[in-house]
Amino acid sequence: MKQELRGLPKGLAEIVGRHLAAAGLLIDSEPELALEHARYARTKAARVGVVREAAGLTAYYAGEWAEALSELRAARRMTHGAGHLAVMADCERALGRPERAIELAREAQGVALDPDDAVELRIVAAGARRDMGQLDASVVALQGDDLDPKRRDPWSARLFYAYADNLAAAGRTEEAVKWFLNAAQADDDNETDAAERAFDLSPQD
């Protein structure tokens, strides 16, 4: 980020940098306020890719889907990078356009993504299939070598949870319970309600 801001006059770079830092600090606790900082930075440095990227991600956390999509598209054009395809696809879902989310997932097949980004995009694409009523396809979309209960990748809990959730939606309750339990075992940070979901789906005496 500092490297990209060096292209700005020193005083302006410092101002923009402070607002981006504030956005980063506030994004989890006060996303709307974080977005105000990111928007201000954008008004001062709209031609800097990292600024547009920060504005897009902050807008996403604040629930401003259309703005997030616009900013992240601009950032991709400026940086010529892979961009945040999973976030963009999720914005398309939130805007009621699941077919566009699937198009983005297809587009990513020729792009070198980090493993965690690739998994996140699969999860979003599966959700888009589910939005369209393609329940069996949503399950298949998440299958792969990393869908292994013995794996403990940083994204394993989320992947297992998403797989279980889509199995449940497809009416495959017994399998869903098994995968919610797998997700609970992989969820060291207790970020999901996998154990509760498994209990709720299990037969009660």
Tab-separated table of N, CA, C and O in Angstrom, residues 10-111:
chain	number	residue	atom	x	y	z
A	10	LYS	N	3.680	13.911	-1.239
A	10	LYS	CA	3.911	13.389	0.111
A	10	LYS	C	2.781	13.724	1.078
A	10	LYS	O	2.274	12.858	1.795
A	11	GLY	N	2.366	14.974	1.110
A	11	GLY	CA	1.307	15.365	2.040
A	11	GLY	C	0.007	14.642	1.770
A	11	GLY	O	-0.669	14.183	2.698
A	12	LEU	N	-0.343	14.509	0.505
A	12	LEU	CA	-1.573	13.814	0.129
A	12	LEU	C	-1.475	12.327	0.462
A	12	LEU	O	-2.440	11.724	0.939
A	13	ALA	N	-0.303	11.737	0.221
A	13	ALA	CA	-0.114	10.316	0.531
A	13	ALA	C	-0.325	10.057	2.016
A	13	ALA	O	-0.924	9.048	2.407
A	14	GLU	N	0.131	10.965	2.855
A	14	GLU	CA	-0.034	10.799	4.297
A	14	GLU	C	-1.507	10.883	4.697
A	14	GLU	O	-1.990	10.101	5.518
A	15	ILE	N	-2.230	11.823	4.104
A	15	ILE	CA	-3.657	11.967	4.402
A	15	ILE	C	-4.421	10.716	3.977
A	15	ILE	O	-5.208	10.149	4.748
A	16	VAL	N	-4.186	10.293	2.748
A	16	VAL	CA	-4.872	9.104	2.232
A	16	VAL	C	-4.520	7.884	3.074
A	16	VAL	O	-5.387	7.076	3.432
A	17	GLY	N	-3.235	7.751	3.408
A	17	GLY	CA	-2.791	6.614	4.210
A	17	GLY	C	-3.455	6.565	5.575
A	17	GLY	O	-3.838	5.494	6.056
A	18	ARG	N	-3.624	7.733	6.205
A	18	ARG	CA	-4.269	7.769	7.522
A	18	ARG	C	-5.733	7.336	7.430
A	18	ARG	O	-6.232	6.606	8.293
A	19	HIS	N	-6.411	7.776	6.378
A	19	HIS	CA	-7.821	7.395	6.233
A	19	HIS	C	-7.964	5.904	5.913
A	19	HIS	O	-8.891	5.249	6.411
A	20	LEU	N	-7.047	5.373	5.128
A	20	LEU	CA	-7.099	3.940	4.848
A	20	LEU	C	-6.795	3.134	6.110
A	20	LEU	O	-7.408	2.086	6.347
A	21	ALA	N	-5.850	3.619	6.917
A	21	ALA	CA	-5.537	2.936	8.177
A	21	ALA	C	-6.749	2.953	9.103
A	21	ALA	O	-7.062	1.947	9.756
A	22	ALA	N	-7.436	4.092	9.164
A	22	ALA	CA	-8.636	4.194	10.001
A	22	ALA	C	-9.704	3.229	9.515
A	22	ALA	O	-10.382	2.570	10.317
A	23	ALA	N	-9.865	3.134	8.195
A	23	ALA	CA	-10.848	2.201	7.640
A	23	ALA	C	-10.518	0.768	8.036
A	23	ALA	O	-11.404	-0.009	8.412
A	24	GLY	N	-9.234	0.433	7.980
A	24	GLY	CA	-8.826	-0.915	8.356
A	24	GLY	C	-9.072	-1.223	9.819
A	24	GLY	O	-9.464	-2.337	10.177
A	25	LEU	N	-8.879	-0.238	10.673
A	25	LEU	CA	-9.092	-0.435	12.105
A	25	LEU	C	-10.567	-0.565	12.457
A	25	LEU	O	-10.936	-1.274	13.400
A	26	LEU	N	-11.419	0.103	11.704
A	26	LEU	CA	-12.838	0.173	12.036
A	26	LEU	C	-13.701	-0.837	11.296
A	26	LEU	O	-14.880	-1.006	11.619
A	27	ILE	N	-13.138	-1.515	10.303
A	27	ILE	CA	-13.958	-2.289	9.376
A	27	ILE	C	-14.765	-3.391	10.065
A	27	ILE	O	-15.899	-3.684	9.671
A	28	ASP	N	-14.233	-3.990	11.127
A	28	ASP	CA	-14.953	-5.062	11.808
A	28	ASP	C	-15.976	-4.531	12.805
A	28	ASP	O	-17.075	-5.080	12.927
A	29	SER	N	-15.617	-3.467	13.510
A	29	SER	CA	-16.491	-2.967	14.576
A	29	SER	C	-17.483	-1.915	14.108
A	29	SER	O	-18.635	-1.885	14.554
A	30	GLU	N	-17.063	-1.031	13.207
A	30	GLU	CA	-17.922	0.044	12.724
A	30	GLU	C	-17.756	0.198	11.205
A	30	GLU	O	-17.158	1.154	10.729
A	31	PRO	N	-18.297	-0.756	10.440
A	31	PRO	CA	-18.069	-0.753	8.997
A	31	PRO	C	-18.593	0.496	8.287
A	31	PRO	O	-17.996	0.933	7.298
A	32	GLU	N	-19.697	1.076	8.773
A	32	GLU	CA	-20.216	2.284	8.120
A	32	GLU	C	-19.249	3.446	8.273
A	32	GLU	O	-19.010	4.204	7.317
A	33	LEU	N	-18.670	3.600	9.467
A	33	LEU	CA	-17.681	4.660	9.688
A	33	LEU	C	-16.407	4.375	8.902
A	33	LEU	O	-15.792	5.296	8.340
A	34	ALA	N	-16.018	3.098	8.843
A	34	ALA	CA	-14.854	2.717	8.048
A	34	ALA	C	-15.069	3.102	6.586
A	34	ALA	O	-14.145	3.592	5.918
A	35	LEU	N	-16.288	2.914	6.103
A	35	LEU	CA	-16.593	3.250	4.716
A	35	LEU	C	-16.466	4.754	4.465
A	35	LEU	O	-16.024	5.173	3.396
A	36	GLU	N	-16.832	5.562	5.432
A	36	GLU	CA	-16.669	7.009	5.278
A	36	GLU	C	-15.204	7.373	5.076
A	36	GLU	O	-14.867	8.211	4.229
A	37	HIS	N	-14.329	6.745	5.839
A	37	HIS	CA	-12.888	6.987	5.678
A	37	HIS	C	-12.411	6.529	4.299
A	37	HIS	O	-11.636	7.232	3.632
A	38	ALA	N	-12.857	5.353	3.884
A	38	ALA	CA	-12.433	4.825	2.585
A	38	ALA	C	-12.948	5.692	1.441
A	38	ALA	O	-12.238	5.932	0.459
A	39	ARG	N	-14.175	6.171	1.573
A	39	ARG	CA	-14.725	7.054	0.543
A	39	ARG	C	-13.941	8.359	0.449
A	39	ARG	O	-13.705	8.872	-0.653
A	40	TYR	N	-13.537	8.890	1.599
A	40	TYR	CA	-12.753	10.125	1.587
A	40	TYR	C	-11.415	9.884	0.889
A	40	TYR	O	-10.983	10.698	0.061
A	41	ALA	N	-10.783	8.749	1.217
A	41	ALA	CA	-9.516	8.418	0.558
A	41	ALA	C	-9.702	8.308	-0.952
A	41	ALA	O	-8.866	8.770	-1.732
A	42	ARG	N	-10.827	7.751	-1.370
A	42	ARG	CA	-11.102	7.606	-2.804
A	42	ARG	C	-11.254	8.972	-3.476
A	42	ARG	O	-10.798	9.164	-4.610
A	43	THR	N	-11.882	9.934	-2.801
A	43	THR	CA	-12.041	11.257	-3.408
A	43	THR	C	-10.694	11.927	-3.628
A	43	THR	O	-10.555	12.774	-4.509
A	44	LYS	N	-9.689	11.551	-2.835
A	44	LYS	CA	-8.374	12.168	-2.939
A	44	LYS	C	-7.412	11.408	-3.852
A	44	LYS	O	-6.432	11.970	-4.330
A	45	ALA	N	-7.697	10.111	-4.069
A	45	ALA	CA	-6.741	9.300	-4.844
A	45	ALA	C	-7.475	8.216	-5.612
A	45	ALA	O	-7.184	7.021	-5.477
A	46	ALA	N	-8.419	8.626	-6.452
A	46	ALA	CA	-9.259	7.665	-7.174
A	46	ALA	C	-8.497	6.882	-8.238
A	46	ALA	O	-8.978	5.859	-8.722
A	47	ARG	N	-7.305	7.363	-8.604
A	47	ARG	CA	-6.532	6.674	-9.647
A	47	ARG	C	-5.540	5.666	-9.082
A	47	ARG	O	-4.725	5.111	-9.823
A	48	VAL	N	-5.575	5.442	-7.785
A	48	VAL	CA	-4.668	4.494	-7.134
A	48	VAL	C	-5.421	3.191	-6.864
A	48	VAL	O	-6.431	3.184	-6.157
A	49	GLY	N	-4.939	2.114	-7.434
A	49	GLY	CA	-5.634	0.840	-7.352
A	49	GLY	C	-5.901	0.368	-5.939
A	49	GLY	O	-6.990	-0.125	-5.630
A	50	VAL	N	-4.908	0.497	-5.060
A	50	VAL	CA	-5.083	0.004	-3.691
A	50	VAL	C	-6.154	0.795	-2.942
A	50	VAL	O	-6.832	0.251	-2.064
A	51	VAL	N	-6.337	2.054	-3.299
A	51	VAL	CA	-7.383	2.870	-2.677
A	51	VAL	C	-8.754	2.371	-3.103
A	51	VAL	O	-9.673	2.224	-2.290
A	52	ARG	N	-8.906	2.072	-4.396
A	52	ARG	CA	-10.188	1.561	-4.889
A	52	ARG	C	-10.468	0.173	-4.314
A	52	ARG	O	-11.618	-0.167	-4.001
A	53	GLU	N	-9.421	-0.626	-4.155
A	53	GLU	CA	-9.584	-1.949	-3.558
A	53	GLU	C	-10.069	-1.821	-2.113
A	53	GLU	O	-11.008	-2.516	-1.692
A	54	ALA	N	-9.433	-0.928	-1.345
A	54	ALA	CA	-9.843	-0.719	0.046
A	54	ALA	C	-11.271	-0.202	0.124
A	54	ALA	O	-12.060	-0.623	0.981
A	55	ALA	N	-11.628	0.708	-0.773
A	55	ALA	CA	-12.992	1.238	-0.793
A	55	ALA	C	-13.997	0.124	-1.099
A	55	ALA	O	-15.076	0.056	-0.499
A	56	GLY	N	-13.634	-0.757	-2.017
A	56	GLY	CA	-14.529	-1.858	-2.368
A	56	GLY	C	-14.730	-2.834	-1.233
A	56	GLY	O	-15.863	-3.236	-0.935
A	57	LEU	N	-13.659	-3.215	-0.575
A	57	LEU	CA	-13.772	-4.167	0.525
A	57	LEU	C	-14.528	-3.557	1.707
A	57	LEU	O	-15.335	-4.230	2.357
A	58	THR	N	-14.278	-2.282	1.965
A	58	THR	CA	-14.983	-1.618	3.064
A	58	THR	C	-16.476	-1.513	2.747
A	58	THR	O	-17.329	-1.729	3.629
A	59	ALA	N	-16.804	-1.187	1.506
A	59	ALA	CA	-18.210	-1.128	1.105
A	59	ALA	C	-18.869	-2.492	1.249
A	59	ALA	O	-20.037	-2.602	1.667
A	60	TYR	N	-18.135	-3.538	0.946
A	60	TYR	CA	-18.668	-4.900	1.086
A	60	TYR	C	-19.032	-5.189	2.542
A	60	TYR	O	-20.124	-5.682	2.844
A	61	TYR	N	-18.120	-4.872	3.446
A	61	TYR	CA	-18.385	-5.117	4.867
A	61	TYR	C	-19.529	-4.258	5.380
A	61	TYR	O	-20.215	-4.632	6.337
A	62	ALA	N	-19.739	-3.104	4.752
A	62	ALA	CA	-20.834	-2.216	5.161
A	62	ALA	C	-22.153	-2.583	4.486
A	62	ALA	O	-23.177	-1.933	4.734
A	63	GLY	N	-22.140	-3.602	3.638
A	63	GLY	CA	-23.364	-4.042	2.980
A	63	GLY	C	-23.777	-3.212	1.784
A	63	GLY	O	-24.914	-3.291	1.321
A	64	GLU	N	-22.832	-2.432	1.250
A	64	GLU	CA	-23.108	-1.619	0.059
A	64	GLU	C	-22.617	-2.399	-1.161
A	64	GLU	O	-21.537	-2.173	-1.700
A	65	TRP	N	-23.464	-3.344	-1.586
A	65	TRP	CA	-23.022	-4.330	-2.574
A	65	TRP	C	-22.670	-3.702	-3.922
A	65	TRP	O	-21.639	-4.040	-4.517
A	66	ALA	N	-23.524	-2.836	-4.438
A	66	ALA	CA	-23.284	-2.242	-5.757
A	66	ALA	C	-22.010	-1.396	-5.743
A	66	ALA	O	-21.201	-1.442	-6.689
A	67	GLU	N	-21.822	-0.634	-4.688
A	67	GLU	CA	-20.622	0.196	-4.576
A	67	GLU	C	-19.376	-0.680	-4.481
A	67	GLU	O	-18.357	-0.401	-5.119
A	68	ALA	N	-19.463	-1.732	-3.685
A	68	ALA	CA	-18.328	-2.648	-3.539
A	68	ALA	C	-17.946	-3.249	-4.885
A	68	ALA	O	-16.764	-3.310	-5.251
A	69	LEU	N	-18.937	-3.683	-5.638
A	69	LEU	CA	-18.688	-4.292	-6.938
A	69	LEU	C	-18.032	-3.303	-7.888
A	69	LEU	O	-17.059	-3.628	-8.587
A	70	SER	N	-18.531	-2.081	-7.916
A	70	SER	CA	-17.973	-1.053	-8.788
A	70	SER	C	-16.518	-0.760	-8.441
A	70	SER	O	-15.656	-0.666	-9.322
A	71	GLU	N	-16.230	-0.620	-7.153
A	71	GLU	CA	-14.871	-0.294	-6.722
A	71	GLU	C	-13.903	-1.441	-6.997
A	71	GLU	O	-12.770	-1.215	-7.433
A	72	LEU	N	-14.335	-2.663	-6.758
A	72	LEU	CA	-13.445	-3.801	-6.977
A	72	LEU	C	-13.205	-4.040	-8.467
A	72	LEU	O	-12.110	-4.460	-8.867
A	73	ARG	N	-14.200	-3.760	-9.286
A	73	ARG	CA	-13.974	-3.832	-10.737
A	73	ARG	C	-12.928	-2.810	-11.168
A	73	ARG	O	-12.038	-3.104	-11.980
A	74	ALA	N	-13.044	-1.595	-10.631
A	74	ALA	CA	-12.075	-0.543	-10.959
A	74	ALA	C	-10.678	-0.948	-10.507
A	74	ALA	O	-9.696	-0.752	-11.235
A	75	ALA	N	-10.579	-1.519	-9.318
A	75	ALA	CA	-9.283	-1.949	-8.803
A	75	ALA	C	-8.663	-3.021	-9.694
A	75	ALA	O	-7.457	-2.994	-9.962
A	76	ARG	N	-9.476	-3.953	-10.183
A	76	ARG	CA	-8.962	-5.002	-11.073
A	76	ARG	C	-8.423	-4.419	-12.363
A	76	ARG	O	-7.376	-4.835	-12.870
A	77	ARG	N	-9.146	-3.442	-12.909
A	77	ARG	CA	-8.670	-2.804	-14.147
A	77	ARG	C	-7.337	-2.092	-13.927
A	77	ARG	O	-6.467	-2.114	-14.798
A	78	MET	N	-7.193	-1.474	-12.769
A	78	MET	CA	-5.986	-0.695	-12.496
A	78	MET	C	-4.781	-1.572	-12.179
A	78	MET	O	-3.658	-1.269	-12.579
A	79	THR	N	-5.007	-2.647	-11.453
A	79	THR	CA	-3.890	-3.473	-10.987
A	79	THR	C	-3.607	-4.662	-11.898
A	79	THR	O	-2.541	-5.281	-11.793
A	80	HIS	N	-4.564	-5.005	-12.766
A	80	HIS	CA	-4.439	-6.165	-13.667
A	80	HIS	C	-4.210	-7.463	-12.883
A	80	HIS	O	-3.586	-8.400	-13.375
A	81	GLY	N	-4.717	-7.495	-11.648
A	81	GLY	CA	-4.566	-8.689	-10.830
A	81	GLY	C	-5.824	-9.534	-10.847
A	81	GLY	O	-6.801	-9.228	-11.530
A	82	ALA	N	-5.775	-10.615	-10.068
A	82	ALA	CA	-6.932	-11.518	-9.995
A	82	ALA	C	-8.103	-10.849	-9.307
A	82	ALA	O	-9.260	-11.162	-9.576
A	83	GLY	N	-7.795	-9.893	-8.418
A	83	GLY	CA	-8.877	-9.206	-7.720
A	83	GLY	C	-9.547	-10.091	-6.694
A	83	GLY	O	-9.155	-11.238	-6.469
A	84	HIS	N	-10.566	-9.571	-6.078
A	84	HIS	CA	-11.305	-10.293	-5.047
A	84	HIS	C	-12.546	-10.915	-5.686
A	84	HIS	O	-13.673	-10.460	-5.469
A	85	LEU	N	-12.322	-11.960	-6.472
A	85	LEU	CA	-13.411	-12.540	-7.247
A	85	LEU	C	-14.508	-13.120	-6.366
A	85	LEU	O	-15.694	-13.017	-6.694
A	86	ALA	N	-14.136	-13.724	-5.244
A	86	ALA	CA	-15.158	-14.294	-4.361
A	86	ALA	C	-16.045	-13.197	-3.777
A	86	ALA	O	-17.263	-13.352	-3.685
A	87	VAL	N	-15.424	-12.079	-3.393
A	87	VAL	CA	-16.201	-10.956	-2.852
A	87	VAL	C	-17.106	-10.385	-3.940
A	87	VAL	O	-18.286	-10.092	-3.700
A	88	MET	N	-16.574	-10.236	-5.150
A	88	MET	CA	-17.374	-9.717	-6.256
A	88	MET	C	-18.546	-10.646	-6.559
A	88	MET	O	-19.679	-10.194	-6.781
A	89	ALA	N	-18.277	-11.941	-6.551
A	89	ALA	CA	-19.351	-12.907	-6.818
A	89	ALA	C	-20.411	-12.854	-5.720
A	89	ALA	O	-21.615	-12.954	-5.987
A	90	ASP	N	-19.978	-12.678	-4.484
A	90	ASP	CA	-20.926	-12.595	-3.386
A	90	ASP	C	-21.780	-11.333	-3.501
A	90	ASP	O	-22.965	-11.344	-3.160
A	91	CYS	N	-21.184	-10.244	-3.993
A	91	CYS	CA	-21.954	-9.020	-4.235
A	91	CYS	C	-23.031	-9.271	-5.289
A	91	CYS	O	-24.170	-8.804	-5.156
A	92	GLU	N	-22.680	-10.003	-6.342
A	92	GLU	CA	-23.660	-10.324	-7.381
A	92	GLU	C	-24.816	-11.127	-6.787
A	92	GLU	O	-25.989	-10.880	-7.101
A	93	ARG	N	-24.502	-12.066	-5.909
A	93	ARG	CA	-25.566	-12.832	-5.231
A	93	ARG	C	-26.453	-11.905	-4.413
A	93	ARG	O	-27.675	-12.005	-4.459
A	94	ALA	N	-25.822	-11.023	-3.654
A	94	ALA	CA	-26.582	-10.126	-2.790
A	94	ALA	C	-27.474	-9.188	-3.599
A	94	ALA	O	-28.531	-8.766	-3.123
A	95	LEU	N	-27.063	-8.887	-4.823
A	95	LEU	CA	-27.845	-8.020	-5.707
A	95	LEU	C	-28.889	-8.803	-6.496
A	95	LEU	O	-29.555	-8.249	-7.373
A	96	GLY	N	-29.029	-10.094	-6.181
A	96	GLY	CA	-30.047	-10.914	-6.840
A	96	GLY	C	-29.652	-11.388	-8.228
A	96	GLY	O	-30.529	-11.680	-9.047
A	97	ARG	N	-28.326	-11.510	-8.465
A	97	ARG	CA	-27.849	-11.949	-9.779
A	97	ARG	C	-26.932	-13.171	-9.633
A	97	ARG	O	-25.736	-13.094	-9.913
A	98	PRO	N	-27.480	-14.295	-9.180
A	98	PRO	CA	-26.635	-15.471	-8.959
A	98	PRO	C	-25.966	-15.976	-10.224
A	98	PRO	O	-24.867	-16.535	-10.165
A	99	GLU	N	-26.615	-15.779	-11.378
A	99	GLU	CA	-25.999	-16.257	-12.624
A	99	GLU	C	-24.695	-15.527	-12.913
A	99	GLU	O	-23.745	-16.097	-13.469
A	100	ARG	N	-24.607	-14.257	-12.525
A	100	ARG	CA	-23.363	-13.514	-12.718
A	100	ARG	C	-22.277	-13.991	-11.752
A	100	ARG	O	-21.093	-13.970	-12.085
A	101	ALA	N	-22.689	-14.409	-10.567
A	101	ALA	CA	-21.735	-14.981	-9.624
A	101	ALA	C	-21.111	-16.244	-10.213
A	101	ALA	O	-19.898	-16.462	-10.101
A	102	ILE	N	-21.917	-17.052	-10.858
A	102	ILE	CA	-21.413	-18.286	-11.471
A	102	ILE	C	-20.491	-17.958	-12.640
A	102	ILE	O	-19.465	-18.623	-12.854
A	103	GLU	N	-20.815	-16.909	-13.396
A	103	GLU	CA	-19.944	-16.484	-14.490
A	103	GLU	C	-18.569	-16.082	-13.970
A	103	GLU	O	-17.541	-16.402	-14.573
A	104	LEU	N	-18.536	-15.373	-12.855
A	104	LEU	CA	-17.253	-14.983	-12.262
A	104	LEU	C	-16.461	-16.207	-11.830
A	104	LEU	O	-15.239	-16.251	-11.980
A	105	ALA	N	-17.149	-17.209	-11.284
A	105	ALA	CA	-16.468	-18.441	-10.882
A	105	ALA	C	-15.884	-19.149	-12.096
A	105	ALA	O	-14.760	-19.685	-12.034
A	106	ARG	N	-16.605	-19.146	-13.200
A	106	ARG	CA	-16.084	-19.760	-14.432
A	106	ARG	C	-14.872	-18.982	-14.939
A	106	ARG	O	-13.883	-19.562	-15.392
A	107	GLU	N	-14.970	-17.665	-14.861
A	107	GLU	CA	-13.864	-16.804	-15.304
A	107	GLU	C	-12.591	-17.107	-14.521
A	107	GLU	O	-11.488	-17.041	-15.060
A	108	ALA	N	-12.740	-17.459	-13.263
A	108	ALA	CA	-11.589	-17.694	-12.389
A	108	ALA	C	-10.873	-18.998	-12.699
A	108	ALA	O	-9.771	-19.235	-12.193
A	109	GLN	N	-11.468	-19.852	-13.531
A	109	GLN	CA	-10.837	-21.138	-13.826
A	109	GLN	C	-9.490	-20.970	-14.515
A	109	GLN	O	-8.624	-21.824	-14.411
A	110	GLY	N	-9.291	-19.860	-15.196
A	110	GLY	CA	-8.008	-19.618	-15.840
A	110	GLY	C	-7.129	-18.651	-15.081
A	110	GLY	O	-6.134	-18.161	-15.616
A	111	VAL	N	-7.484	-18.378	-13.827
A	111	VAL	CA	-6.761	-17.406	-13.012
A	111	VAL	C	-6.079	-18.128	-11.851
A	111	VAL	O	-6.655	-19.020	-11.234
